[in-house]
Amino acid sequence: MFQGIDFDLEPGELMEVHGPNGSGKTTLLRCIAGLFKEESGHVDVAGEERPLYLGHKPGLSLLLTPLENLRWYLALQGREPRREDCLSALRRVGLNGSHLVPCRSLSAGQQRRAALARLVASSAPLWLLDEPFAALDESGREIVLSIAQAHCHGGGAVVCATHEDLGLADARRLELAA
Amino acid sequence: MIALAQAGRDLRIAFRSRGEAAHPLAFFALAATLFGLGLGSDLETLGLVAVVAIWVIALLSCMLAAESLFRRDFEDGTLEQMLLHGRPVFLAVLGKLAAHWCVSGLPLVLFAPLVGFMLQAPAQALPVLTLSLLIGTPTLTMVGAVAAALTAGLGRGGLLVALIALPLYVPVLVFGAGASVVAASGLSALPQLLWLLAMLAAAVTFAPFAVGFALRLSQEY
């Protein structure tokens, strides 16, 4: 799919991955996440904790509420899914009143926000975001950017595959050819 | 803790989609009723065949339920999150399978005495029939899950699940139905039940790892 890619991502860095459709942005992120076995070469992720992966699929059960989905996500990692923490994470992404509604009754944008609440609640140092702005409105976009920047300032790292220009001056950029 | 969280989530989902979750039991009850009607009023024949029929129907019911075990999670992406963050994955898988059995297997066990009574199965065979289903259906769930996991990435894996699972179901059926038949004739079914237990122990030990591994493969599309 692609070859000759070599980069080191340091704590505090945000890297945008650009490229036309089918150039392998998703595959690259899934390789880093460990969901896709690379044919050659290797990926090293420092630390014990698995990276956070936000892909095309929302990773939400449509029959559960955003709150239940988030609590399951945290419990899966062996963390105590405290209701207060989850609620504040959902508030942060702008889902104030809808945490008690099953996800299938939410709009596409709200579902995306429910998935984004994982970023706020996560303790993973490395975030892999695949088209995080899909279905989001302007304020949702702002929220993602500010959460991602706050994560980088806190010593985390972000790899973000996108078609848009994020407008971040200090971001690194990786171009994948078709 | 991880297994409990996963099982709790799956039970909650099953509760929210009750109609779908009741399919295996509905199939079980319907097939058994039709079987009784088909064999007619010859009570002696019916009683002899009933215990075996109940086992076969329970087996098919478990297989039908297994087919869709991972489909929804695969489509909404919760499966990839489970594989990514479930630490260790086999515990999350174990929780998932336990919840699945509670929804698709346990009701069959609970209803088996009633269905057996309806089909005129010999009274002395009913306890052993129920017990053999209680030990046997979790094994069927585990084996079916391995087949379902192998086909999770294929969309509709219906027939493939059957082809993979059926050969492995056969020993469970042989000893499960065998135990009930032996009990119907008044002999001790202990050897067959012990074999069933041994198969359950092996399934619980190996299936969660096999399922985890197969699900990982399903992500590589």
mmCIF file of C-alpha atoms in Angstrom:
data_model
loop_
_atom_site.group_PDB
_atom_site.id
_atom_site.type_symbol
_atom_site.label_atom_id
_atom_site.label_comp_id
_atom_site.label_asym_id
_atom_site.label_seq_id
_atom_site.Cartn_x
_atom_site.Cartn_y
_atom_site.Cartn_z
ATOM 1 C CA MET A 1 0.000 0.000 0.000
ATOM 2 C CA PHE A 2 2.748 2.431 0.970
ATOM 3 C CA GLN A 3 6.441 2.133 1.598
ATOM 4 C CA GLY A 4 9.391 4.136 2.765
ATOM 5 C CA ILE A 5 7.596 5.784 5.659
ATOM 6 C CA ASP A 6 9.818 6.492 8.625
ATOM 7 C CA PHE A 7 9.095 8.860 11.462
ATOM 8 C CA ASP A 8 9.539 9.335 15.189
ATOM 9 C CA LEU A 9 6.818 11.078 17.090
ATOM 10 C CA GLU A 10 7.910 12.773 20.281
ATOM 11 C CA PRO A 11 5.691 13.619 23.249
ATOM 12 C CA GLY A 12 3.873 16.890 22.622
ATOM 13 C CA GLU A 13 3.819 16.499 18.849
ATOM 14 C CA LEU A 14 0.822 16.469 16.583
ATOM 15 C CA MET A 15 1.199 15.000 13.128
ATOM 16 C CA GLU A 16 -1.274 15.487 10.325
ATOM 17 C CA VAL A 17 -1.442 12.721 7.742
ATOM 18 C CA HIS A 18 -2.628 13.901 4.368
ATOM 19 C CA GLY A 19 -3.156 12.100 1.109
ATOM 20 C CA PRO A 20 -5.800 11.345 -1.485
ATOM 21 C CA ASN A 21 -8.431 8.641 -1.001
ATOM 22 C CA GLY A 22 -6.911 5.200 -1.019
ATOM 23 C CA SER A 23 -3.398 6.374 -0.230
ATOM 24 C CA GLY A 24 -3.320 4.369 2.983
ATOM 25 C CA LYS A 25 -4.040 6.864 5.751
ATOM 26 C CA THR A 26 -6.409 4.510 7.545
ATOM 27 C CA THR A 27 -4.107 1.562 7.015
ATOM 28 C CA LEU A 28 -1.218 3.506 8.510
ATOM 29 C CA LEU A 29 -3.240 4.384 11.601
ATOM 30 C CA ARG A 30 -4.486 0.811 11.989
ATOM 31 C CA CYS A 31 -0.891 -0.424 11.713
ATOM 32 C CA ILE A 32 0.175 1.893 14.522
ATOM 33 C CA ALA A 33 -2.845 0.845 16.581
ATOM 34 C CA GLY A 34 -1.891 -2.797 16.133
ATOM 35 C CA LEU A 35 -5.141 -3.701 14.397
ATOM 36 C CA PHE A 36 -3.407 -4.356 11.102
ATOM 37 C CA LYS A 37 -0.251 -6.414 10.775
ATOM 38 C CA GLU A 38 2.330 -4.596 8.683
ATOM 39 C CA GLU A 39 3.827 -6.705 5.908
ATOM 40 C CA SER A 40 7.313 -5.368 6.452
ATOM 41 C CA GLY A 41 8.869 -2.858 8.762
ATOM 42 C CA HIS A 42 7.732 -2.345 12.290
ATOM 43 C CA VAL A 43 5.940 0.004 14.609
ATOM 44 C CA ASP A 44 7.127 0.772 18.125
ATOM 45 C CA VAL A 45 4.805 2.414 20.579
ATOM 46 C CA ALA A 46 6.508 3.432 23.810
ATOM 47 C CA GLY A 47 4.879 2.738 27.127
ATOM 48 C CA GLU A 48 2.494 0.121 28.392
ATOM 49 C CA GLU A 49 -0.762 1.670 27.375
ATOM 50 C CA ARG A 50 -2.393 0.937 24.046
ATOM 51 C CA PRO A 51 -2.994 3.925 21.786
ATOM 52 C CA LEU A 52 -6.445 5.379 21.502
ATOM 53 C CA TYR A 53 -7.915 4.730 18.073
ATOM 54 C CA LEU A 54 -10.833 6.681 16.685
ATOM 55 C CA GLY A 55 -11.700 5.220 13.312
ATOM 56 C CA HIS A 56 -14.466 5.453 10.741
ATOM 57 C CA LYS A 57 -16.632 3.151 12.786
ATOM 58 C CA PRO A 58 -17.907 5.019 15.828
ATOM 59 C CA GLY A 59 -17.121 2.276 18.349
ATOM 60 C CA LEU A 60 -20.458 2.888 20.025
ATOM 61 C CA SER A 61 -23.213 0.413 20.550
ATOM 62 C CA LEU A 62 -26.292 2.068 19.107
ATOM 63 C CA LEU A 63 -28.538 0.459 21.705
ATOM 64 C CA LEU A 64 -26.608 1.943 24.612
ATOM 65 C CA THR A 65 -26.494 5.548 25.756
ATOM 66 C CA PRO A 66 -23.294 7.604 25.377
ATOM 67 C CA LEU A 67 -22.764 7.266 29.128
ATOM 68 C CA GLU A 68 -23.051 3.466 29.063
ATOM 69 C CA ASN A 69 -20.755 3.275 26.065
ATOM 70 C CA LEU A 70 -18.127 5.387 27.785
ATOM 71 C CA ARG A 71 -18.317 3.423 31.020
ATOM 72 C CA TRP A 72 -17.857 0.171 29.104
ATOM 73 C CA TYR A 73 -14.884 1.657 27.286
ATOM 74 C CA LEU A 74 -13.172 2.615 30.543
ATOM 75 C CA ALA A 75 -14.039 -0.611 32.355
ATOM 76 C CA LEU A 76 -12.540 -2.563 29.454
ATOM 77 C CA GLN A 77 -9.178 -0.991 30.222
ATOM 78 C CA GLY A 78 -9.462 -1.997 33.833
ATOM 79 C CA ARG A 79 -10.238 1.542 34.927
ATOM 80 C CA GLU A 80 -12.910 2.515 37.384
ATOM 81 C CA PRO A 81 -15.696 4.007 35.213
ATOM 82 C CA ARG A 82 -16.773 6.733 37.629
ATOM 83 C CA ARG A 83 -20.076 8.278 36.665
ATOM 84 C CA GLU A 84 -18.910 11.798 37.451
ATOM 85 C CA ASP A 85 -15.824 11.537 35.231
ATOM 86 C CA CYS A 86 -17.872 10.145 32.376
ATOM 87 C CA LEU A 87 -20.506 12.838 32.678
ATOM 88 C CA SER A 88 -17.926 15.612 32.683
ATOM 89 C CA ALA A 89 -16.264 14.060 29.617
ATOM 90 C CA LEU A 90 -19.631 14.049 27.838
ATOM 91 C CA ARG A 91 -20.241 17.643 28.868
ATOM 92 C CA ARG A 92 -16.861 18.592 27.466
ATOM 93 C CA VAL A 93 -17.884 17.376 24.004
ATOM 94 C CA GLY A 94 -21.208 19.139 24.207
ATOM 95 C CA LEU A 95 -23.543 16.239 24.998
ATOM 96 C CA ASN A 96 -25.219 17.777 28.003
ATOM 97 C CA GLY A 97 -28.741 16.455 28.008
ATOM 98 C CA SER A 98 -28.440 13.468 25.727
ATOM 99 C CA HIS A 99 -26.358 11.102 27.810
ATOM 100 C CA LEU A 100 -29.507 9.154 28.687
ATOM 101 C CA VAL A 101 -30.674 8.672 25.095
ATOM 102 C CA PRO A 102 -29.652 5.528 23.174
ATOM 103 C CA CYS A 103 -27.068 6.397 20.533
ATOM 104 C CA ARG A 104 -29.297 5.287 17.676
ATOM 105 C CA SER A 105 -31.634 8.196 18.485
ATOM 106 C CA LEU A 106 -28.800 10.693 18.218
ATOM 107 C CA SER A 107 -27.822 12.529 15.055
ATOM 108 C CA ALA A 108 -24.645 11.590 13.188
ATOM 109 C CA GLY A 109 -22.858 14.593 14.659
ATOM 110 C CA GLN A 110 -23.955 13.772 18.181
ATOM 111 C CA GLN A 111 -22.821 10.178 17.753
ATOM 112 C CA ARG A 112 -19.469 11.470 16.639
ATOM 113 C CA ARG A 113 -19.310 13.613 19.752
ATOM 114 C CA ALA A 114 -20.194 10.625 21.903
ATOM 115 C CA ALA A 115 -17.219 8.821 20.335
ATOM 116 C CA LEU A 116 -15.033 11.873 20.962
ATOM 117 C CA ALA A 117 -15.831 11.710 24.672
ATOM 118 C CA ARG A 118 -13.381 8.793 24.701
ATOM 119 C CA LEU A 119 -10.581 11.279 23.999
ATOM 120 C CA VAL A 120 -11.458 13.329 27.049
ATOM 121 C CA ALA A 121 -11.726 10.315 29.336
ATOM 122 C CA SER A 122 -8.722 8.489 27.902
ATOM 123 C CA SER A 123 -5.366 8.188 29.618
ATOM 124 C CA ALA A 124 -3.580 6.909 26.515
ATOM 125 C CA PRO A 125 -0.474 8.922 25.599
ATOM 126 C CA LEU A 126 -0.867 8.346 21.843
ATOM 127 C CA TRP A 127 -4.044 9.224 19.976
ATOM 128 C CA LEU A 128 -4.776 8.010 16.455
ATOM 129 C CA LEU A 129 -7.599 10.009 14.919
ATOM 130 C CA ASP A 130 -8.971 9.002 11.537
ATOM 131 C CA GLU A 131 -11.003 11.830 9.999
ATOM 132 C CA PRO A 132 -12.100 13.115 13.408
ATOM 133 C CA PHE A 133 -14.063 15.992 11.870
ATOM 134 C CA ALA A 134 -16.451 13.858 9.831
ATOM 135 C CA ALA A 135 -20.088 14.838 10.511
ATOM 136 C CA LEU A 136 -19.048 17.533 12.980
ATOM 137 C CA ASP A 137 -20.175 21.140 12.902
ATOM 138 C CA GLU A 138 -17.921 24.124 13.462
ATOM 139 C CA SER A 139 -18.129 24.022 17.253
ATOM 140 C CA GLY A 140 -17.456 20.281 17.236
ATOM 141 C CA ARG A 141 -14.370 20.942 15.150
ATOM 142 C CA GLU A 142 -13.179 23.511 17.661
ATOM 143 C CA ILE A 143 -13.695 21.058 20.504
ATOM 144 C CA VAL A 144 -11.631 18.358 18.786
ATOM 145 C CA LEU A 145 -8.809 20.765 18.049
ATOM 146 C CA SER A 146 -8.700 22.168 21.562
ATOM 147 C CA ILE A 147 -8.823 18.700 23.161
ATOM 148 C CA ALA A 148 -6.041 17.496 20.863
ATOM 149 C CA GLN A 149 -3.888 20.540 21.585
ATOM 150 C CA ALA A 150 -4.444 20.224 25.304
ATOM 151 C CA HIS A 151 -3.380 16.580 25.018
ATOM 152 C CA CYS A 152 -0.159 17.579 23.249
ATOM 153 C CA HIS A 153 0.595 20.254 25.830
ATOM 154 C CA GLY A 154 0.162 17.630 28.493
ATOM 155 C CA GLY A 155 2.921 15.553 26.917
ATOM 156 C CA GLY A 156 0.761 13.357 24.685
ATOM 157 C CA ALA A 157 1.084 12.793 20.952
ATOM 158 C CA VAL A 158 -1.539 12.801 18.209
ATOM 159 C CA VAL A 159 -1.569 11.375 14.711
ATOM 160 C CA CYS A 160 -4.499 12.738 12.762
ATOM 161 C CA ALA A 161 -5.503 11.626 9.267
ATOM 162 C CA THR A 162 -7.529 14.315 7.595
ATOM 163 C CA HIS A 163 -8.415 16.022 4.334
ATOM 164 C CA GLU A 164 -8.739 19.418 5.923
ATOM 165 C CA ASP A 165 -6.089 21.889 6.806
ATOM 166 C CA LEU A 166 -6.080 22.043 10.585
ATOM 167 C CA GLY A 167 -4.480 25.497 10.639
ATOM 168 C CA LEU A 168 -2.032 24.511 13.337
ATOM 169 C CA ALA A 169 1.332 26.237 12.971
ATOM 170 C CA ASP A 170 3.387 23.763 14.999
ATOM 171 C CA ALA A 171 1.915 20.558 13.553
ATOM 172 C CA ARG A 172 4.057 18.097 11.606
ATOM 173 C CA ARG A 173 2.812 16.919 8.271
ATOM 174 C CA LEU A 174 3.047 13.594 6.496
ATOM 175 C CA GLU A 175 2.004 13.373 2.862
ATOM 176 C CA LEU A 176 1.058 9.983 1.468
ATOM 177 C CA ALA A 177 1.222 9.688 -2.304
ATOM 178 C CA ALA A 178 -1.584 7.979 -4.165
ATOM 179 C CA MET B 1 -13.734 -7.132 36.307
ATOM 180 C CA ILE B 2 -13.145 -6.797 32.544
ATOM 181 C CA ALA B 3 -15.157 -9.929 31.899
ATOM 182 C CA LEU B 4 -17.944 -8.616 34.115
ATOM 183 C CA ALA B 5 -17.981 -5.233 32.390
ATOM 184 C CA GLN B 6 -18.205 -6.882 28.973
ATOM 185 C CA ALA B 7 -20.867 -9.347 30.112
ATOM 186 C CA GLY B 8 -22.905 -6.571 31.718
ATOM 187 C CA ARG B 9 -22.776 -4.495 28.576
ATOM 188 C CA ASP B 10 -23.809 -7.409 26.366
ATOM 189 C CA LEU B 11 -26.680 -8.367 28.663
ATOM 190 C CA ARG B 12 -27.869 -4.780 28.603
ATOM 191 C CA ILE B 13 -27.797 -4.776 24.806
ATOM 192 C CA ALA B 14 -29.627 -8.106 24.727
ATOM 193 C CA PHE B 15 -32.261 -6.670 27.030
ATOM 194 C CA ARG B 16 -32.718 -3.639 24.782
ATOM 195 C CA SER B 17 -33.187 -5.905 21.761
ATOM 196 C CA ARG B 18 -35.346 -8.476 23.523
ATOM 197 C CA GLY B 19 -37.186 -9.551 20.400
ATOM 198 C CA GLU B 20 -34.001 -10.534 18.662
ATOM 199 C CA ALA B 21 -32.506 -12.095 21.773
ATOM 200 C CA ALA B 22 -35.539 -14.385 22.095
ATOM 201 C CA HIS B 23 -35.032 -15.921 18.623
ATOM 202 C CA PRO B 24 -33.114 -19.009 19.806
ATOM 203 C CA LEU B 25 -35.738 -19.844 22.400
ATOM 204 C CA ALA B 26 -38.570 -19.228 19.939
ATOM 205 C CA PHE B 27 -36.880 -21.504 17.424
ATOM 206 C CA PHE B 28 -36.426 -24.161 20.098
ATOM 207 C CA ALA B 29 -40.053 -24.052 21.196
ATOM 208 C CA LEU B 30 -41.420 -23.938 17.636
ATOM 209 C CA ALA B 31 -39.289 -26.766 16.295
ATOM 210 C CA ALA B 32 -40.091 -28.970 19.282
ATOM 211 C CA THR B 33 -43.821 -28.305 18.891
ATOM 212 C CA LEU B 34 -43.742 -29.081 15.180
ATOM 213 C CA PHE B 35 -41.780 -32.225 15.883
ATOM 214 C CA GLY B 36 -44.427 -33.354 18.344
ATOM 215 C CA LEU B 37 -47.216 -32.616 15.885
ATOM 216 C CA GLY B 38 -45.371 -34.391 13.078
ATOM 217 C CA LEU B 39 -44.828 -37.594 14.982
ATOM 218 C CA GLY B 40 -48.486 -37.667 15.897
ATOM 219 C CA SER B 41 -50.156 -39.612 18.642
ATOM 220 C CA ASP B 42 -47.891 -42.656 18.829
ATOM 221 C CA LEU B 43 -46.773 -41.848 22.364
ATOM 222 C CA GLU B 44 -44.276 -44.700 22.608
ATOM 223 C CA THR B 45 -42.291 -43.625 19.555
ATOM 224 C CA LEU B 46 -42.548 -40.001 20.534
ATOM 225 C CA GLY B 47 -41.141 -40.599 24.009
ATOM 226 C CA LEU B 48 -38.142 -42.491 22.644
ATOM 227 C CA VAL B 49 -37.265 -39.948 20.020
ATOM 228 C CA ALA B 50 -38.089 -36.873 22.093
ATOM 229 C CA VAL B 51 -34.862 -36.605 24.113
ATOM 230 C CA VAL B 52 -32.709 -36.910 21.006
ATOM 231 C CA ALA B 53 -34.901 -34.432 19.129
ATOM 232 C CA ILE B 54 -34.609 -31.914 21.957
ATOM 233 C CA TRP B 55 -30.835 -32.201 21.870
ATOM 234 C CA VAL B 56 -30.665 -31.777 18.095
ATOM 235 C CA ILE B 57 -32.979 -28.773 18.180
ATOM 236 C CA ALA B 58 -30.982 -27.201 21.030
ATOM 237 C CA LEU B 59 -27.807 -27.698 19.016
ATOM 238 C CA LEU B 60 -29.249 -26.044 15.911
ATOM 239 C CA SER B 61 -30.616 -23.240 18.034
ATOM 240 C CA CYS B 62 -27.168 -22.580 19.524
ATOM 241 C CA MET B 63 -25.655 -22.592 16.053
ATOM 242 C CA LEU B 64 -28.184 -20.082 14.740
ATOM 243 C CA ALA B 65 -27.520 -17.816 17.702
ATOM 244 C CA ALA B 66 -23.732 -18.051 17.303
ATOM 245 C CA GLU B 67 -23.884 -16.878 13.715
ATOM 246 C CA SER B 68 -24.717 -13.300 14.623
ATOM 247 C CA LEU B 69 -22.619 -13.211 17.785
ATOM 248 C CA PHE B 70 -20.042 -10.698 16.581
ATOM 249 C CA ARG B 71 -21.809 -9.110 13.634
ATOM 250 C CA ARG B 72 -23.253 -6.081 15.355
ATOM 251 C CA ASP B 73 -20.039 -5.367 17.273
ATOM 252 C CA PHE B 74 -18.037 -5.733 14.091
ATOM 253 C CA GLU B 75 -20.233 -3.278 12.233
ATOM 254 C CA ASP B 76 -20.413 -0.565 14.886
ATOM 255 C CA GLY B 77 -16.691 -0.749 15.669
ATOM 256 C CA THR B 78 -17.002 -1.787 19.306
ATOM 257 C CA LEU B 79 -15.237 -5.007 18.366
ATOM 258 C CA GLU B 80 -12.068 -3.196 17.322
ATOM 259 C CA GLN B 81 -12.184 -1.182 20.547
ATOM 260 C CA MET B 82 -12.569 -4.395 22.528
ATOM 261 C CA LEU B 83 -9.578 -5.941 20.756
ATOM 262 C CA LEU B 84 -7.564 -2.782 21.238
ATOM 263 C CA HIS B 85 -8.271 -2.106 24.872
ATOM 264 C CA GLY B 86 -9.559 -5.331 26.394
ATOM 265 C CA ARG B 87 -6.657 -6.364 28.561
ATOM 266 C CA PRO B 88 -6.341 -9.255 28.322
ATOM 267 C CA VAL B 89 -8.601 -9.877 25.343
ATOM 268 C CA PHE B 90 -9.513 -13.422 26.328
ATOM 269 C CA LEU B 91 -11.158 -12.128 29.515
ATOM 270 C CA ALA B 92 -13.324 -9.711 27.549
ATOM 271 C CA VAL B 93 -14.163 -12.556 25.156
ATOM 272 C CA LEU B 94 -15.023 -14.814 28.090
ATOM 273 C CA GLY B 95 -17.418 -12.191 29.429
ATOM 274 C CA LYS B 96 -18.981 -11.821 26.020
ATOM 275 C CA LEU B 97 -19.480 -15.572 25.632
ATOM 276 C CA ALA B 98 -20.906 -15.899 29.139
ATOM 277 C CA ALA B 99 -23.481 -13.194 28.389
ATOM 278 C CA HIS B 100 -24.259 -14.828 25.057
ATOM 279 C CA TRP B 101 -24.868 -18.186 26.722
ATOM 280 C CA CYS B 102 -27.117 -16.582 29.355
ATOM 281 C CA VAL B 103 -29.254 -15.184 26.562
ATOM 282 C CA SER B 104 -29.202 -18.024 24.031
ATOM 283 C CA GLY B 105 -28.308 -21.192 25.964
ATOM 284 C CA LEU B 106 -29.669 -20.866 29.475
ATOM 285 C CA PRO B 107 -33.314 -20.371 28.382
ATOM 286 C CA LEU B 108 -33.116 -23.642 26.434
ATOM 287 C CA VAL B 109 -31.889 -25.456 29.532
ATOM 288 C CA LEU B 110 -34.678 -23.968 31.633
ATOM 289 C CA PHE B 111 -37.353 -24.829 29.077
ATOM 290 C CA ALA B 112 -36.041 -28.295 28.254
ATOM 291 C CA PRO B 113 -37.963 -30.105 31.042
ATOM 292 C CA LEU B 114 -41.177 -28.453 29.908
ATOM 293 C CA VAL B 115 -40.594 -29.338 26.272
ATOM 294 C CA GLY B 116 -39.579 -32.856 27.282
ATOM 295 C CA PHE B 117 -42.788 -33.209 29.245
ATOM 296 C CA MET B 118 -44.752 -31.932 26.260
ATOM 297 C CA LEU B 119 -43.106 -34.488 23.957
ATOM 298 C CA GLN B 120 -43.791 -37.339 26.391
ATOM 299 C CA ALA B 121 -40.133 -37.981 27.154
ATOM 300 C CA PRO B 122 -39.696 -40.629 29.891
ATOM 301 C CA ALA B 123 -39.875 -38.868 33.247
ATOM 302 C CA GLN B 124 -36.675 -40.436 34.548
ATOM 303 C CA ALA B 125 -34.750 -38.952 31.597
ATOM 304 C CA LEU B 126 -35.761 -35.346 32.216
ATOM 305 C CA PRO B 127 -33.251 -34.511 34.989
ATOM 306 C CA VAL B 128 -30.377 -35.960 32.976
ATOM 307 C CA LEU B 129 -31.611 -34.248 29.809
ATOM 308 C CA THR B 130 -31.619 -30.905 31.598
ATOM 309 C CA LEU B 131 -28.267 -31.525 33.230
ATOM 310 C CA SER B 132 -26.664 -32.629 29.959
ATOM 311 C CA LEU B 133 -27.967 -29.482 28.264
ATOM 312 C CA LEU B 134 -26.673 -27.381 31.156
ATOM 313 C CA ILE B 135 -23.186 -28.805 30.638
ATOM 314 C CA GLY B 136 -23.408 -29.179 26.865
ATOM 315 C CA THR B 137 -24.839 -25.863 25.658
ATOM 316 C CA PRO B 138 -21.938 -23.743 26.985
ATOM 317 C CA THR B 139 -19.617 -25.971 24.969
ATOM 318 C CA LEU B 140 -21.796 -25.435 21.913
ATOM 319 C CA THR B 141 -21.678 -21.676 22.522
ATOM 320 C CA MET B 142 -17.883 -21.690 22.796
ATOM 321 C CA VAL B 143 -17.370 -23.771 19.653
ATOM 322 C CA GLY B 144 -19.929 -21.737 17.728
ATOM 323 C CA ALA B 145 -18.160 -18.560 18.820
ATOM 324 C CA VAL B 146 -14.880 -19.746 17.337
ATOM 325 C CA ALA B 147 -16.628 -20.368 14.026
ATOM 326 C CA ALA B 148 -18.427 -17.021 14.213
ATOM 327 C CA ALA B 149 -15.175 -15.222 15.026
ATOM 328 C CA LEU B 150 -13.445 -16.783 12.026
ATOM 329 C CA THR B 151 -16.192 -15.467 9.747
ATOM 330 C CA ALA B 152 -16.781 -12.138 11.550
ATOM 331 C CA GLY B 153 -15.164 -10.073 8.813
ATOM 332 C CA LEU B 154 -17.068 -11.727 5.988
ATOM 333 C CA GLY B 155 -20.430 -10.107 6.496
ATOM 334 C CA ARG B 156 -22.863 -12.963 6.224
ATOM 335 C CA GLY B 157 -21.022 -16.095 7.249
ATOM 336 C CA GLY B 158 -24.143 -18.213 7.808
ATOM 337 C CA LEU B 159 -23.382 -21.440 6.015
ATOM 338 C CA LEU B 160 -19.681 -21.162 6.729
ATOM 339 C CA VAL B 161 -20.339 -21.000 10.466
ATOM 340 C CA ALA B 162 -22.363 -24.196 10.182
ATOM 341 C CA LEU B 163 -19.649 -25.944 8.180
ATOM 342 C CA ILE B 164 -16.940 -25.027 10.658
ATOM 343 C CA ALA B 165 -18.939 -25.674 13.812
ATOM 344 C CA LEU B 166 -20.918 -28.808 12.981
ATOM 345 C CA PRO B 167 -18.021 -31.312 12.987
ATOM 346 C CA LEU B 168 -17.003 -30.003 16.405
ATOM 347 C CA TYR B 169 -20.604 -30.150 17.628
ATOM 348 C CA VAL B 170 -20.893 -33.856 16.859
ATOM 349 C CA PRO B 171 -19.101 -35.210 19.962
ATOM 350 C CA VAL B 172 -21.161 -32.937 22.196
ATOM 351 C CA LEU B 173 -24.336 -34.212 20.563
ATOM 352 C CA VAL B 174 -23.246 -37.839 20.806
ATOM 353 C CA PHE B 175 -22.548 -37.658 24.525
ATOM 354 C CA GLY B 176 -25.356 -35.227 25.349
ATOM 355 C CA ALA B 177 -28.107 -37.118 23.590
ATOM 356 C CA GLY B 178 -26.428 -40.378 24.625
ATOM 357 C CA ALA B 179 -26.666 -39.445 28.300
ATOM 358 C CA SER B 180 -30.366 -38.708 27.968
ATOM 359 C CA VAL B 181 -31.082 -41.936 26.077
ATOM 360 C CA VAL B 182 -29.192 -44.005 28.638
ATOM 361 C CA ALA B 183 -31.081 -42.289 31.445
ATOM 362 C CA ALA B 184 -34.376 -42.988 29.677
ATOM 363 C CA SER B 185 -33.634 -46.693 29.841
ATOM 364 C CA GLY B 186 -32.904 -46.434 33.539
ATOM 365 C CA LEU B 187 -29.113 -46.777 33.504
ATOM 366 C CA SER B 188 -26.507 -44.428 34.944
ATOM 367 C CA ALA B 189 -25.547 -41.592 32.622
ATOM 368 C CA LEU B 190 -22.524 -40.583 34.667
ATOM 369 C CA PRO B 191 -19.853 -41.560 32.080
ATOM 370 C CA GLN B 192 -21.492 -39.490 29.347
ATOM 371 C CA LEU B 193 -21.969 -36.531 31.673
ATOM 372 C CA LEU B 194 -18.315 -36.693 32.703
ATOM 373 C CA TRP B 195 -17.314 -36.650 29.039
ATOM 374 C CA LEU B 196 -19.489 -33.606 28.541
ATOM 375 C CA LEU B 197 -17.814 -31.939 31.514
ATOM 376 C CA ALA B 198 -14.391 -32.722 30.094
ATOM 377 C CA MET B 199 -15.373 -31.155 26.768
ATOM 378 C CA LEU B 200 -16.716 -28.098 28.565
ATOM 379 C CA ALA B 201 -13.461 -27.726 30.495
ATOM 380 C CA ALA B 202 -11.469 -27.912 27.264
ATOM 381 C CA ALA B 203 -13.785 -25.436 25.522
ATOM 382 C CA VAL B 204 -13.651 -22.885 28.336
ATOM 383 C CA THR B 205 -9.873 -23.186 28.430
ATOM 384 C CA PHE B 206 -9.134 -22.837 24.740
ATOM 385 C CA ALA B 207 -12.096 -21.135 23.066
ATOM 386 C CA PRO B 208 -11.584 -17.601 24.474
ATOM 387 C CA PHE B 209 -8.003 -17.577 23.161
ATOM 388 C CA ALA B 210 -9.049 -18.984 19.789
ATOM 389 C CA VAL B 211 -11.876 -16.455 19.511
ATOM 390 C CA GLY B 212 -9.556 -13.572 20.413
ATOM 391 C CA PHE B 213 -7.057 -14.694 17.810
ATOM 392 C CA ALA B 214 -9.705 -15.177 15.127
ATOM 393 C CA LEU B 215 -11.227 -11.774 15.854
ATOM 394 C CA ARG B 216 -7.807 -10.167 15.432
ATOM 395 C CA LEU B 217 -7.623 -11.734 11.977
ATOM 396 C CA SER B 218 -11.067 -10.334 11.160
ATOM 397 C CA GLN B 219 -9.705 -6.808 11.567
ATOM 398 C CA GLU B 220 -7.194 -7.232 8.759
ATOM 399 C CA TYR B 221 -9.284 -6.419 5.783
#
